[in-house]
PDB file of C-alpha atoms in Angstrom:
ATOM      1  CA  UNK A 188       3.393 -12.972 -24.290  1.00  0.00           C
ATOM      2  CA  UNK A 189       3.328  -9.305 -23.623  1.00  0.00           C
ATOM      3  CA  UNK A 190      -0.122  -9.648 -21.994  1.00  0.00           C
ATOM      4  CA  UNK A 191      -2.170  -6.697 -21.953  1.00  0.00           C
ATOM      5  CA  UNK A 192      -0.455  -3.455 -23.023  1.00  0.00           C
ATOM      6  CA  UNK A 193      -1.687   0.242 -22.764  1.00  0.00           C
ATOM      7  CA  UNK A 194      -0.478   3.449 -24.381  1.00  0.00           C
ATOM      8  CA  UNK A 195       0.143   6.057 -23.326  1.00  0.00           C
ATOM      9  CA  UNK A 196       1.309   5.808 -19.547  1.00  0.00           C
ATOM     10  CA  UNK A 197       0.805   9.402 -18.829  1.00  0.00           C
ATOM     11  CA  UNK A 198      -1.350  12.036 -20.726  1.00  0.00           C
ATOM     12  CA  UNK A 199      -2.484  15.594 -20.063  1.00  0.00           C
ATOM     13  CA  UNK A 200      -5.396  17.092 -21.816  1.00  0.00           C
ATOM     14  CA  UNK A 201      -6.937  20.406 -21.787  1.00  0.00           C
ATOM     15  CA  UNK A 202     -10.683  20.672 -21.267  1.00  0.00           C
ATOM     16  CA  UNK A 203     -12.519  19.769 -24.633  1.00  0.00           C
ATOM     17  CA  UNK A 204      -9.583  18.108 -26.361  1.00  0.00           C
ATOM     18  CA  UNK A 205     -10.172  14.384 -27.521  1.00  0.00           C
ATOM     19  CA  UNK A 206      -7.918  11.277 -27.647  1.00  0.00           C
ATOM     20  CA  UNK A 207      -7.738   7.689 -27.619  1.00  0.00           C
ATOM     21  CA  UNK A 208      -6.307   5.481 -25.337  1.00  0.00           C
ATOM     22  CA  UNK A 209      -4.893   2.252 -26.872  1.00  0.00           C
ATOM     23  CA  UNK A 210      -5.155  -1.200 -25.450  1.00  0.00           C
ATOM     24  CA  UNK A 211      -3.795  -4.453 -27.004  1.00  0.00           C
ATOM     25  CA  UNK A 212      -3.840  -8.101 -25.707  1.00  0.00           C
ATOM     26  CA  UNK A 213      -1.735 -11.078 -27.110  1.00  0.00           C
ATOM     27  CA  UNK A 214      -3.606 -14.031 -25.208  1.00  0.00           C
ATOM     28  CA  UNK A 215      -6.480 -14.288 -27.719  1.00  0.00           C
ATOM     29  CA  UNK A 216      -8.998 -13.339 -24.962  1.00  0.00           C
ATOM     30  CA  UNK A 217     -12.472 -12.786 -26.074  1.00  0.00           C
ATOM     31  CA  UNK A 218     -13.554 -10.467 -23.156  1.00  0.00           C
ATOM     32  CA  UNK A 219     -11.827  -6.976 -22.773  1.00  0.00           C
ATOM     33  CA  UNK A 220     -12.976  -4.130 -20.560  1.00  0.00           C
ATOM     34  CA  UNK A 221     -12.033  -0.816 -19.630  1.00  0.00           C
ATOM     35  CA  UNK A 222     -12.211   0.591 -15.916  1.00  0.00           C
ATOM     36  CA  UNK A 223     -11.307   3.786 -14.252  1.00  0.00           C
ATOM     37  CA  UNK A 224      -9.669   4.114 -10.803  1.00  0.00           C
ATOM     38  CA  UNK A 225     -10.123   7.140  -8.884  1.00  0.00           C
ATOM     39  CA  UNK A 226      -8.102   7.824  -5.598  1.00  0.00           C
ATOM     40  CA  UNK A 227      -9.081   5.492  -2.624  1.00  0.00           C
ATOM     41  CA  UNK A 228     -11.685   3.678  -4.785  1.00  0.00           C
ATOM     42  CA  UNK A 229     -12.112   0.423  -6.308  1.00  0.00           C
ATOM     43  CA  UNK A 230     -12.436   0.059 -10.273  1.00  0.00           C
ATOM     44  CA  UNK A 231     -15.652   1.262 -12.039  1.00  0.00           C
ATOM     45  CA  UNK A 232     -16.553  -0.268 -15.477  1.00  0.00           C
ATOM     46  CA  UNK A 233     -16.684   2.195 -18.437  1.00  0.00           C
ATOM     47  CA  UNK A 234     -17.380  -0.360 -21.429  1.00  0.00           C
ATOM     48  CA  UNK A 235     -16.783  -3.810 -22.216  1.00  0.00           C
ATOM     49  CA  UNK A 236     -16.726  -6.178 -25.304  1.00  0.00           C
ATOM     50  CA  UNK A 237     -17.379  -9.875 -25.475  1.00  0.00           C
ATOM     51  CA  UNK A 238     -15.806 -10.200 -28.756  1.00  0.00           C
ATOM     52  CA  UNK A 239     -14.774  -8.388 -32.053  1.00  0.00           C
ATOM     53  CA  UNK A 240     -17.693  -6.192 -33.263  1.00  0.00           C
ATOM     54  CA  UNK A 241     -19.573  -6.572 -29.749  1.00  0.00           C
ATOM     55  CA  UNK A 242     -19.414  -3.807 -27.180  1.00  0.00           C
ATOM     56  CA  UNK A 243     -21.605  -2.799 -24.299  1.00  0.00           C
ATOM     57  CA  UNK A 244     -21.869  -0.048 -21.646  1.00  0.00           C
ATOM     58  CA  UNK A 245     -20.594  -0.353 -17.987  1.00  0.00           C
ATOM     59  CA  UNK A 246     -21.351   1.670 -15.070  1.00  0.00           C
ATOM     60  CA  UNK A 247     -19.984   4.922 -16.024  1.00  0.00           C
ATOM     61  CA  UNK A 248     -20.041   5.229 -19.889  1.00  0.00           C
ATOM     62  CA  UNK A 249     -20.829   8.693 -20.488  1.00  0.00           C
ATOM     63  CA  UNK A 250     -18.160  10.862 -22.428  1.00  0.00           C
ATOM     64  CA  UNK A 251     -16.357   7.549 -23.761  1.00  0.00           C
ATOM     65  CA  UNK A 252     -16.715   5.599 -26.856  1.00  0.00           C
ATOM     66  CA  UNK A 253     -15.078   2.320 -27.680  1.00  0.00           C
ATOM     67  CA  UNK A 254     -15.063  -0.217 -30.875  1.00  0.00           C
ATOM     68  CA  UNK A 255     -13.735  -3.746 -31.215  1.00  0.00           C
ATOM     69  CA  UNK A 256     -12.630  -4.528 -34.870  1.00  0.00           C
ATOM     70  CA  UNK A 257     -10.135  -7.080 -33.891  1.00  0.00           C
ATOM     71  CA  UNK A 258      -9.836  -9.561 -30.956  1.00  0.00           C
ATOM     72  CA  UNK A 259      -6.538  -7.921 -30.058  1.00  0.00           C
ATOM     73  CA  UNK A 260      -7.297  -4.157 -29.762  1.00  0.00           C
ATOM     74  CA  UNK A 261      -9.862  -2.267 -27.595  1.00  0.00           C
ATOM     75  CA  UNK A 262      -9.345   1.209 -27.854  1.00  0.00           C
ATOM     76  CA  UNK A 263     -11.176   3.834 -25.439  1.00  0.00           C
ATOM     77  CA  UNK A 264     -11.922   7.270 -26.959  1.00  0.00           C
ATOM     78  CA  UNK A 265     -12.601  10.546 -24.846  1.00  0.00           C
ATOM     79  CA  UNK A 266     -14.828  12.538 -26.991  1.00  0.00           C
ATOM     80  CA  UNK A 267     -14.360  15.933 -25.269  1.00  0.00           C
ATOM     81  CA  UNK A 268     -12.314  15.818 -22.192  1.00  0.00           C
ATOM     82  CA  UNK A 269     -13.556  17.276 -18.646  1.00  0.00           C
ATOM     83  CA  UNK A 270     -11.623  17.616 -15.417  1.00  0.00           C
ATOM     84  CA  UNK A 271     -14.044  14.797 -14.164  1.00  0.00           C
ATOM     85  CA  UNK A 272     -12.123  12.294 -16.463  1.00  0.00           C
ATOM     86  CA  UNK A 273      -8.831  12.892 -14.470  1.00  0.00           C
ATOM     87  CA  UNK A 274      -8.115   9.325 -13.410  1.00  0.00           C
ATOM     88  CA  UNK A 275      -6.145   6.132 -14.018  1.00  0.00           C
ATOM     89  CA  UNK A 276      -7.491   4.073 -16.675  1.00  0.00           C
ATOM     90  CA  UNK A 277      -6.995   0.407 -16.994  1.00  0.00           C
ATOM     91  CA  UNK A 278      -7.893  -2.247 -19.721  1.00  0.00           C
ATOM     92  CA  UNK A 279      -8.279  -5.954 -18.728  1.00  0.00           C
ATOM     93  CA  UNK A 280      -9.131  -9.030 -20.785  1.00  0.00           C
ATOM     94  CA  UNK A 281     -10.106 -12.529 -19.705  1.00  0.00           C
ATOM     95  CA  UNK A 282     -11.222 -15.805 -21.737  1.00  0.00           C
ATOM     96  CA  UNK A 283     -14.849 -16.055 -22.558  1.00  0.00           C
ATOM     97  CA  UNK A 284     -15.198 -19.447 -21.111  1.00  0.00           C
ATOM     98  CA  UNK A 285     -17.581 -19.743 -18.200  1.00  0.00           C
ATOM     99  CA  UNK A 286     -15.100 -21.216 -15.593  1.00  0.00           C
ATOM    100  CA  UNK A 287     -12.477 -18.529 -16.273  1.00  0.00           C
ATOM    101  CA  UNK A 288     -13.371 -15.162 -15.081  1.00  0.00           C
ATOM    102  CA  UNK A 289     -10.133 -13.728 -13.744  1.00  0.00           C
ATOM    103  CA  UNK A 290      -8.901 -10.746 -15.644  1.00  0.00           C
ATOM    104  CA  UNK A 291      -5.591  -9.679 -16.625  1.00  0.00           C
ATOM    105  CA  UNK A 292      -4.844  -6.029 -16.182  1.00  0.00           C
ATOM    106  CA  UNK A 293      -2.504  -3.681 -18.191  1.00  0.00           C
ATOM    107  CA  UNK A 294      -0.366  -1.052 -16.467  1.00  0.00           C
ATOM    108  CA  UNK A 295      -2.670   1.680 -16.632  1.00  0.00           C
ATOM    109  CA  UNK A 296      -2.819   5.339 -18.246  1.00  0.00           C
ATOM    110  CA  UNK A 297      -2.806   8.051 -16.089  1.00  0.00           C
ATOM    111  CA  UNK A 298      -4.934  10.881 -17.506  1.00  0.00           C
ATOM    112  CA  UNK A 299      -4.870  14.402 -16.301  1.00  0.00           C
ATOM    113  CA  UNK A 300      -7.509  17.057 -17.712  1.00  0.00           C
ATOM    114  CA  UNK A 301      -6.775  20.639 -16.940  1.00  0.00           C
TER     115      UNK A 301
ATOM    116  CA  UNK B  43     -27.818  -3.498  -7.363  1.00  0.00           C
ATOM    117  CA  UNK B  44     -24.812  -5.454  -6.674  1.00  0.00           C
ATOM    118  CA  UNK B  45     -22.507  -4.105  -3.789  1.00  0.00           C
ATOM    119  CA  UNK B  46     -19.042  -5.022  -2.491  1.00  0.00           C
ATOM    120  CA  UNK B  47     -17.702  -3.787   0.701  1.00  0.00           C
ATOM    121  CA  UNK B  48     -14.353  -4.436   1.951  1.00  0.00           C
ATOM    122  CA  UNK B  49     -12.970  -3.696   5.449  1.00  0.00           C
ATOM    123  CA  UNK B  50     -10.963  -2.376   6.840  1.00  0.00           C
ATOM    124  CA  UNK B  51     -10.150   0.317   4.711  1.00  0.00           C
ATOM    125  CA  UNK B  52      -6.423   0.344   5.838  1.00  0.00           C
ATOM    126  CA  UNK B  53      -4.456  -2.257   7.782  1.00  0.00           C
ATOM    127  CA  UNK B  54      -1.012  -1.776   9.293  1.00  0.00           C
ATOM    128  CA  UNK B  55       0.715  -5.210  10.599  1.00  0.00           C
ATOM    129  CA  UNK B  56       4.100  -5.869  12.075  1.00  0.00           C
ATOM    130  CA  UNK B  57       5.985  -8.511  10.191  1.00  0.00           C
ATOM    131  CA  UNK B  58       4.761 -11.839  11.352  1.00  0.00           C
ATOM    132  CA  UNK B  59       1.521 -10.780  12.862  1.00  0.00           C
ATOM    133  CA  UNK B  60      -1.209 -12.384  11.092  1.00  0.00           C
ATOM    134  CA  UNK B  61      -4.667 -10.912  10.020  1.00  0.00           C
ATOM    135  CA  UNK B  62      -7.663 -11.120   7.866  1.00  0.00           C
ATOM    136  CA  UNK B  63      -9.195  -8.947   5.388  1.00  0.00           C
ATOM    137  CA  UNK B  64     -12.800  -9.008   4.952  1.00  0.00           C
ATOM    138  CA  UNK B  65     -15.065  -8.727   1.629  1.00  0.00           C
ATOM    139  CA  UNK B  66     -18.926  -8.465   2.247  1.00  0.00           C
ATOM    140  CA  UNK B  67     -21.133  -8.737  -0.640  1.00  0.00           C
ATOM    141  CA  UNK B  68     -24.757  -8.340  -1.753  1.00  0.00           C
ATOM    142  CA  UNK B  69     -25.467  -9.776  -5.240  1.00  0.00           C
ATOM    143  CA  UNK B  70     -28.581 -11.610  -6.995  1.00  0.00           C
ATOM    144  CA  UNK B  71     -26.375 -14.545  -8.031  1.00  0.00           C
ATOM    145  CA  UNK B  72     -22.860 -15.311  -7.643  1.00  0.00           C
ATOM    146  CA  UNK B  73     -20.657 -16.803 -10.236  1.00  0.00           C
ATOM    147  CA  UNK B  74     -17.409 -15.900  -8.816  1.00  0.00           C
ATOM    148  CA  UNK B  75     -15.632 -13.981  -6.191  1.00  0.00           C
ATOM    149  CA  UNK B  76     -12.226 -12.654  -7.014  1.00  0.00           C
ATOM    150  CA  UNK B  77      -9.200 -11.325  -5.119  1.00  0.00           C
ATOM    151  CA  UNK B  78      -6.683  -9.181  -6.593  1.00  0.00           C
ATOM    152  CA  UNK B  79      -3.438  -7.500  -5.423  1.00  0.00           C
ATOM    153  CA  UNK B  80      -2.538  -3.988  -6.448  1.00  0.00           C
ATOM    154  CA  UNK B  81       0.909  -2.459  -6.129  1.00  0.00           C
ATOM    155  CA  UNK B  82       1.371   1.619  -6.248  1.00  0.00           C
ATOM    156  CA  UNK B  83       1.258   2.541  -9.886  1.00  0.00           C
ATOM    157  CA  UNK B  84       0.592  -0.872 -11.379  1.00  0.00           C
ATOM    158  CA  UNK B  85      -2.535  -2.621 -12.446  1.00  0.00           C
ATOM    159  CA  UNK B  86      -4.215  -5.283 -10.495  1.00  0.00           C
ATOM    160  CA  UNK B  87      -2.791  -8.708 -10.469  1.00  0.00           C
ATOM    161  CA  UNK B  88      -5.062 -11.830 -10.135  1.00  0.00           C
ATOM    162  CA  UNK B  89      -4.695 -13.968  -6.834  1.00  0.00           C
ATOM    163  CA  UNK B  90      -7.811 -16.104  -6.358  1.00  0.00           C
ATOM    164  CA  UNK B  91     -11.205 -17.208  -7.742  1.00  0.00           C
ATOM    165  CA  UNK B  92     -13.928 -18.645  -5.558  1.00  0.00           C
ATOM    166  CA  UNK B  93     -17.072 -20.113  -6.903  1.00  0.00           C
ATOM    167  CA  UNK B  94     -19.132 -21.639  -4.015  1.00  0.00           C
ATOM    168  CA  UNK B  95     -19.687 -21.183  -0.256  1.00  0.00           C
ATOM    169  CA  UNK B  96     -16.901 -23.419   1.587  1.00  0.00           C
ATOM    170  CA  UNK B  97     -14.439 -23.166  -0.935  1.00  0.00           C
ATOM    171  CA  UNK B  98     -10.912 -22.170   0.028  1.00  0.00           C
ATOM    172  CA  UNK B  99      -7.981 -21.456  -1.889  1.00  0.00           C
ATOM    173  CA  UNK B 100      -4.089 -20.775  -0.696  1.00  0.00           C
ATOM    174  CA  UNK B 101      -0.821 -19.132  -2.065  1.00  0.00           C
ATOM    175  CA  UNK B 102       2.079 -18.753  -0.091  1.00  0.00           C
ATOM    176  CA  UNK B 103       1.015 -16.698   2.916  1.00  0.00           C
ATOM    177  CA  UNK B 104      -2.525 -15.906   1.622  1.00  0.00           C
ATOM    178  CA  UNK B 105      -5.526 -18.027   2.238  1.00  0.00           C
ATOM    179  CA  UNK B 106      -8.997 -16.867   0.798  1.00  0.00           C
ATOM    180  CA  UNK B 107     -12.359 -18.351   2.071  1.00  0.00           C
ATOM    181  CA  UNK B 108     -15.852 -17.911   1.014  1.00  0.00           C
ATOM    182  CA  UNK B 109     -19.219 -17.988   2.685  1.00  0.00           C
ATOM    183  CA  UNK B 110     -22.782 -16.987   1.341  1.00  0.00           C
ATOM    184  CA  UNK B 111     -22.347 -13.402   2.174  1.00  0.00           C
ATOM    185  CA  UNK B 112     -18.509 -12.669   2.735  1.00  0.00           C
ATOM    186  CA  UNK B 113     -15.092 -13.636   1.741  1.00  0.00           C
ATOM    187  CA  UNK B 114     -11.868 -13.456   3.983  1.00  0.00           C
ATOM    188  CA  UNK B 115      -8.356 -13.093   2.924  1.00  0.00           C
ATOM    189  CA  UNK B 116      -6.260 -14.598   5.486  1.00  0.00           C
ATOM    190  CA  UNK B 117      -2.546 -13.307   5.681  1.00  0.00           C
ATOM    191  CA  UNK B 118      -0.208 -15.689   7.932  1.00  0.00           C
ATOM    192  CA  UNK B 119       3.028 -14.221   9.098  1.00  0.00           C
ATOM    193  CA  UNK B 120       3.101 -11.529   6.549  1.00  0.00           C
ATOM    194  CA  UNK B 121       6.168  -9.791   5.181  1.00  0.00           C
ATOM    195  CA  UNK B 122       6.980  -6.456   4.161  1.00  0.00           C
ATOM    196  CA  UNK B 123       6.547  -7.394   0.443  1.00  0.00           C
ATOM    197  CA  UNK B 124       3.055  -8.449   1.074  1.00  0.00           C
ATOM    198  CA  UNK B 125       2.226  -4.468   1.317  1.00  0.00           C
ATOM    199  CA  UNK B 126      -0.235  -3.701  -1.392  1.00  0.00           C
ATOM    200  CA  UNK B 127      -3.865  -2.861  -1.971  1.00  0.00           C
ATOM    201  CA  UNK B 128      -5.812  -5.902  -2.025  1.00  0.00           C
ATOM    202  CA  UNK B 129      -9.203  -5.644  -4.205  1.00  0.00           C
ATOM    203  CA  UNK B 130     -12.157  -7.955  -3.964  1.00  0.00           C
ATOM    204  CA  UNK B 131     -14.575  -8.267  -6.955  1.00  0.00           C
ATOM    205  CA  UNK B 132     -17.724 -10.462  -7.845  1.00  0.00           C
ATOM    206  CA  UNK B 133     -19.208 -11.673 -11.053  1.00  0.00           C
ATOM    207  CA  UNK B 134     -22.944 -12.244 -11.413  1.00  0.00           C
ATOM    208  CA  UNK B 135     -23.101 -13.116 -15.291  1.00  0.00           C
ATOM    209  CA  UNK B 136     -20.355 -14.692 -17.424  1.00  0.00           C
ATOM    210  CA  UNK B 137     -20.717 -11.743 -19.796  1.00  0.00           C
ATOM    211  CA  UNK B 138     -21.506  -8.901 -17.413  1.00  0.00           C
ATOM    212  CA  UNK B 139     -19.432  -6.622 -15.327  1.00  0.00           C
ATOM    213  CA  UNK B 140     -17.366  -7.249 -12.346  1.00  0.00           C
ATOM    214  CA  UNK B 141     -18.283  -5.222  -9.409  1.00  0.00           C
ATOM    215  CA  UNK B 142     -15.108  -4.175  -7.263  1.00  0.00           C
ATOM    216  CA  UNK B 143     -14.982  -3.047  -3.599  1.00  0.00           C
ATOM    217  CA  UNK B 144     -12.826  -0.118  -2.812  1.00  0.00           C
ATOM    218  CA  UNK B 145      -9.882  -2.187  -1.373  1.00  0.00           C
ATOM    219  CA  UNK B 146      -7.998  -2.737   1.608  1.00  0.00           C
ATOM    220  CA  UNK B 147      -4.429  -1.215   1.849  1.00  0.00           C
ATOM    221  CA  UNK B 148      -1.997  -3.430   3.837  1.00  0.00           C
ATOM    222  CA  UNK B 149       1.129  -2.075   5.139  1.00  0.00           C
ATOM    223  CA  UNK B 150       3.235  -4.606   6.789  1.00  0.00           C
ATOM    224  CA  UNK B 151       6.305  -3.054   8.861  1.00  0.00           C
ATOM    225  CA  UNK B 152       9.536  -4.913   9.489  1.00  0.00           C
TER     226      UNK B 152
END
């Protein structure tokens, strides 16, 4: 299993540009989520999904959109990039059963907005 | 609002010098508390889940414990390869978010 994969690893955007961060998992996990991590801080939840076709907002959803058309994929779209969105973005997945809450994280995408 | 506070922010140890990391939490109803390890430039790696007060889990030199208000990650005789940032997180509903602390960065000198 490849686990959770993310592309690209690095990205530089200009203010106002849009882009999509890709995330895929091959573990058949129902639950997927997107986090951002800023220097010296923990992870903050952007959006999450409990299954195909179902998404919901996390702590910091503004400026981001998600969709979940398949179990495997959960892309994150930046609508109009701003310098405040400079961060490292992590995608994670886990099983949907009540006794398996541990998450498996991808390697991250380092995004810089100038 | 759910809160997770980790201390200290940074910890420097000599190889073999045992110590503990703290994670205190304020939540409305705990379903699980998690410890993750994060190496520089990588995603967090799952270590332990604790579900109820009094529970303990061990893995090599690491031991996690849980009370009603806090969790400790005990590191016994650490080695330089244990150097990393350790993150604590709590889950209050099965479908909802995990709330993460800011982490403790551990450095073990040979």
